[in-house]
Coordinates of C-alpha atoms and ligand atoms in Angstrom, one line a residue:
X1 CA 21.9 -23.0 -7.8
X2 CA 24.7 -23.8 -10.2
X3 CA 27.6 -21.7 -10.6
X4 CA 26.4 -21.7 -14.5
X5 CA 22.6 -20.9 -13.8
X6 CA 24.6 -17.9 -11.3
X7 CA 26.1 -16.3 -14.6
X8 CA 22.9 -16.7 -16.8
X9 CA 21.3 -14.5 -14.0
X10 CA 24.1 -12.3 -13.2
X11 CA 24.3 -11.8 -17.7
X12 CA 20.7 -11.2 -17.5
X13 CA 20.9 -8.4 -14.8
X14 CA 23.5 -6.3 -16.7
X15 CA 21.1 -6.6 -19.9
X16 CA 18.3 -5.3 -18.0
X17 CA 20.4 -2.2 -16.5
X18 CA 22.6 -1.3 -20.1
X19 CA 20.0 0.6 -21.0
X20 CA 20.5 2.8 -18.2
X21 CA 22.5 6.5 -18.7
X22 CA 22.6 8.2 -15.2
X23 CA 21.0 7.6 -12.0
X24 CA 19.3 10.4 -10.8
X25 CA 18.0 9.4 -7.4
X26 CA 19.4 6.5 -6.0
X27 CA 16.8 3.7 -4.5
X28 CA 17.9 4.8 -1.1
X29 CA 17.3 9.1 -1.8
X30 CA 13.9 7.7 -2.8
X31 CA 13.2 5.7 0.0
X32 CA 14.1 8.6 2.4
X33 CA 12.1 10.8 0.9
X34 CA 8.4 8.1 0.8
X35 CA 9.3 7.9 4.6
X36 CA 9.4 11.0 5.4
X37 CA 6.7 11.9 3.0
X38 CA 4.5 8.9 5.2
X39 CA 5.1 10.4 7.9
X40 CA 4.2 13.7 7.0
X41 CA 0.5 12.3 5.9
X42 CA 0.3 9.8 9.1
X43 CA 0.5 13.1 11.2
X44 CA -1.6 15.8 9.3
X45 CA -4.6 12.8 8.7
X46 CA -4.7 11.7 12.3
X47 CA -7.7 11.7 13.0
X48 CA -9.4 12.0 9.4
X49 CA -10.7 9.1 7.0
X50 CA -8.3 9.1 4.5
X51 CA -8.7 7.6 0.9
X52 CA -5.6 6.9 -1.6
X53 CA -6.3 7.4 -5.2
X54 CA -3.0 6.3 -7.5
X55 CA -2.8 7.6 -10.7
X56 CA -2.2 4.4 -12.7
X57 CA 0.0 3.0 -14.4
X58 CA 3.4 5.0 -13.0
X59 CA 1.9 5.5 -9.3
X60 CA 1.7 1.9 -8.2
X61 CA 5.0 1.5 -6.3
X62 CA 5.1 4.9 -5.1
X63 CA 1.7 4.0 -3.7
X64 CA 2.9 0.5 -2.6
X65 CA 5.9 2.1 -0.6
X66 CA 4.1 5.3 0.2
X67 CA 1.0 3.5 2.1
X68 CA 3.4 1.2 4.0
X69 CA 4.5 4.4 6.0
X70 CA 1.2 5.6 6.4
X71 CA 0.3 4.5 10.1
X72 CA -3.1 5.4 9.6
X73 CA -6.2 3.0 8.4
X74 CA -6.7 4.1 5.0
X75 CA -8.4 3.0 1.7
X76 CA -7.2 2.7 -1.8
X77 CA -8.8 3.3 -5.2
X78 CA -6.9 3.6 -8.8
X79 CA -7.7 5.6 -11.9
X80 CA -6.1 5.4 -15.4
X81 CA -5.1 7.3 -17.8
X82 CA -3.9 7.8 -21.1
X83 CA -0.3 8.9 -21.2
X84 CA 2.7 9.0 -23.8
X85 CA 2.2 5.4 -25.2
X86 CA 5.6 4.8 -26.6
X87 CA 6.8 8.6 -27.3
X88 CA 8.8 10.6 -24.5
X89 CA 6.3 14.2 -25.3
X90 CA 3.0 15.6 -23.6
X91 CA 0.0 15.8 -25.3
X92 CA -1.7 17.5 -23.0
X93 CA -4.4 15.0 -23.9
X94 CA -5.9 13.4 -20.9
X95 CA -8.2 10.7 -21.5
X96 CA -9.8 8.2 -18.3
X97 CA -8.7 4.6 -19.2
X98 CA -10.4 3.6 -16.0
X99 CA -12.5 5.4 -13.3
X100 CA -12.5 5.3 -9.5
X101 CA -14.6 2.2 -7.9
X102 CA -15.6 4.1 -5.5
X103 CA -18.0 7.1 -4.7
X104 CA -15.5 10.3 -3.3
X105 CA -18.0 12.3 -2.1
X106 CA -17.5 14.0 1.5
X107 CA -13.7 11.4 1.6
X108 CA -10.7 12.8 2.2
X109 CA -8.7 12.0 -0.8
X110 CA -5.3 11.9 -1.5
X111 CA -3.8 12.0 -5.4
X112 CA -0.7 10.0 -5.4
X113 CA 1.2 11.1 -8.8
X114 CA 4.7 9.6 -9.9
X115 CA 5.5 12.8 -11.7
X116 CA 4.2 15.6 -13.0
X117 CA 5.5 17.8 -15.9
X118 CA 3.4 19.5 -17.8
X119 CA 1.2 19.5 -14.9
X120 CA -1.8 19.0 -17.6
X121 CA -2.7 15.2 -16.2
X122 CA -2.5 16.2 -12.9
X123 CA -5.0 19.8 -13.4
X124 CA -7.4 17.7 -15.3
X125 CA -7.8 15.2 -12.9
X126 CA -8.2 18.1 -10.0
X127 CA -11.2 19.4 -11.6
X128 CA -12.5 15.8 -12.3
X129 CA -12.4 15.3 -8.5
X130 CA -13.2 18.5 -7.3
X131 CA -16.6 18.3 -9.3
X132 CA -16.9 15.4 -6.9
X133 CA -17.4 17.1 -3.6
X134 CA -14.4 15.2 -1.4
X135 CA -14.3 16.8 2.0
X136 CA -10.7 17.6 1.0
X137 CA -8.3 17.4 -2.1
X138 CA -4.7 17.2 -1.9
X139 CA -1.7 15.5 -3.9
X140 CA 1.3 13.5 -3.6
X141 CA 3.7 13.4 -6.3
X142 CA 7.3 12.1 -5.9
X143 CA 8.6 13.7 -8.6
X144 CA 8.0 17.6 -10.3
X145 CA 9.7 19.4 -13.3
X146 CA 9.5 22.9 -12.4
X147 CA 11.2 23.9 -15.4
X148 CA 8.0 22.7 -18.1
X149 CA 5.0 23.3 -15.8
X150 CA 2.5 24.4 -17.6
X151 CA 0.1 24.9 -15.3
X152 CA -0.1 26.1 -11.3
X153 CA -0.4 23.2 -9.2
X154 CA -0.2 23.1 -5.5
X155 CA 1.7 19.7 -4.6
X156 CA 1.1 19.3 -0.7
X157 CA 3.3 16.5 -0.6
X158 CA 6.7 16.6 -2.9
X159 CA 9.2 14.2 -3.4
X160 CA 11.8 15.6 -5.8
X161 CA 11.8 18.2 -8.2
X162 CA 14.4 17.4 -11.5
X163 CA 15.2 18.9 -14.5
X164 CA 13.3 18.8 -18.1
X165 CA 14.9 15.2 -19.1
X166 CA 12.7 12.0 -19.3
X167 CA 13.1 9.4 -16.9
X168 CA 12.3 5.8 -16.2
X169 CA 12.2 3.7 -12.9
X170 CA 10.5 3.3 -9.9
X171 CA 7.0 3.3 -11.8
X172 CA 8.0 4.5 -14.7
X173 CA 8.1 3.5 -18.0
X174 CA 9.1 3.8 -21.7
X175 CA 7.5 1.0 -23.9
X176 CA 6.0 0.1 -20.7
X177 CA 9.8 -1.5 -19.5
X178 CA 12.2 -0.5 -16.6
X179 CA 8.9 0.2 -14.1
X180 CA 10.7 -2.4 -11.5
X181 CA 14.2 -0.2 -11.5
X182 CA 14.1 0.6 -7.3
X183 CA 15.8 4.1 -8.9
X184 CA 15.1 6.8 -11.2
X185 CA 17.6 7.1 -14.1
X186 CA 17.9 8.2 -17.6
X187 CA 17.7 6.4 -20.6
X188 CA 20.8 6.0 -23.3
X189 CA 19.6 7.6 -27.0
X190 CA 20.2 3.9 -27.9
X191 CA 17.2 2.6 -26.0
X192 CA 14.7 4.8 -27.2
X193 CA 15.7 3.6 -31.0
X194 CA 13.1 3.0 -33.0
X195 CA 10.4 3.7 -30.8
X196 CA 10.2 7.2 -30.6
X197 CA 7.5 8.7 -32.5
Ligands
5GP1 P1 2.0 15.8 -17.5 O1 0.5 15.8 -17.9 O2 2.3 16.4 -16.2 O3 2.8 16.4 -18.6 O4 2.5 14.3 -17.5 C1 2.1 13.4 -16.5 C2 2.3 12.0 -16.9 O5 3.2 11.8 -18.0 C3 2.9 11.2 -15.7 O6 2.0 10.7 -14.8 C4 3.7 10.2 -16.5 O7 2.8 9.1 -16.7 C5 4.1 10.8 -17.7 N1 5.5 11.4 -17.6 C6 5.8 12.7 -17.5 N2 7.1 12.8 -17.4 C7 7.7 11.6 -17.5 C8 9.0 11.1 -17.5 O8 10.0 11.8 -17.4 N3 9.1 9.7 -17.7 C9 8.0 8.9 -17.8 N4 8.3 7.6 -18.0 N5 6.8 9.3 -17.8 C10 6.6 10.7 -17.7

């Protein structure tokens, strides 16, 4: 690589982080916390057949990470669902963008949430499951905002919880960008200019 091909990259790595305002959990406090999180599920699943079931779009590197400290065999499945397009507010509207692939029934299943905070997404999809008939129900969510819950949620396994602010990185989005930050950080008012709805 040329030294002037080196500063093209290096120019194009600040632009993708000026957006950022504060960090709020470093890639390594995340890290951590999926490990000991994996470990966590490896033990209380020993000897149970355990399915995954990632909230898409946010969920996919927690479940990427998360799974890779599972040391259990396991299966995956994915659901979608309709979030806060391009604004930073709940709805509370919950809509299936895609369903499971897979019959749940008598499974033990596993919700693996990047963050809840109204809790609305994450009670819908409970009864949606429940109605189901797994052989058990719990969920994983790396990230909770005590502070707006709406609605009473038991989160077996719990990453962080943070403050009422809206956040991007590791999964998550605004305007679909900053999903590949290894952190979780806060956006300047400048990036959400002219988006926000
Ligand atoms: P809830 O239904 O709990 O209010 O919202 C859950 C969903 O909203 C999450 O799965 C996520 O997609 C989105 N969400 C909630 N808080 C945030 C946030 O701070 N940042 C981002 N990017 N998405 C969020």
């Amino acid at each position: 690589m040329t030294a002037g091909s080196t500063d093209t990259l290096l120019s194009h790595v600040a632009e993708f982080e000026q957006d950022i305002d504060r960090i709020l959990i470093s890639g390594d406090e995340v890290q951590a916390k999926i490990r000991e999180l994996g470990d966590r599920i490896t033990e209380d699943y020993r000897d149970k057949d355990l399915l995954l079931v990632g909230v898409l779009k946010g969920a996919f590197v927690v479940m990427a990470d998360l799974s890779r400290h599972i040391r259990l065999p396991l299966r995956f499945d994915f659901m979608a669902v309709s979030s806060y397009g391009a604004s930073t507010k709940t709805s509370g509207v919950v809509r299936i963008l895609k369903d499971l692939d897979h019959d749940v029934e008598n499974k033990h299943v596993l919700l693996v949430e990047d963050i809840v905070d109204s809790g609305l997404t994450l009670a819908y999809l409970l009864k949606n499951l429940r109605a189901r008939r797994p052989a058990s129900l719990e969920v994983c969510a790396l990230m909770q905002k005590p502070e707006v819950q709406r609605v009473d949620i038991d989160i077996r396994y719990k990453g962080f919880e943070i403050p009422p602010v809206f956040v991007v990185g590791y999964g998550l989005d605004f305007a679909e960008k900053y999903r590949n930050l290894p952190y979780v950080a806060t956006l300047k008012p400048e990036a959400y200019e002219g988006l926000v709805g």
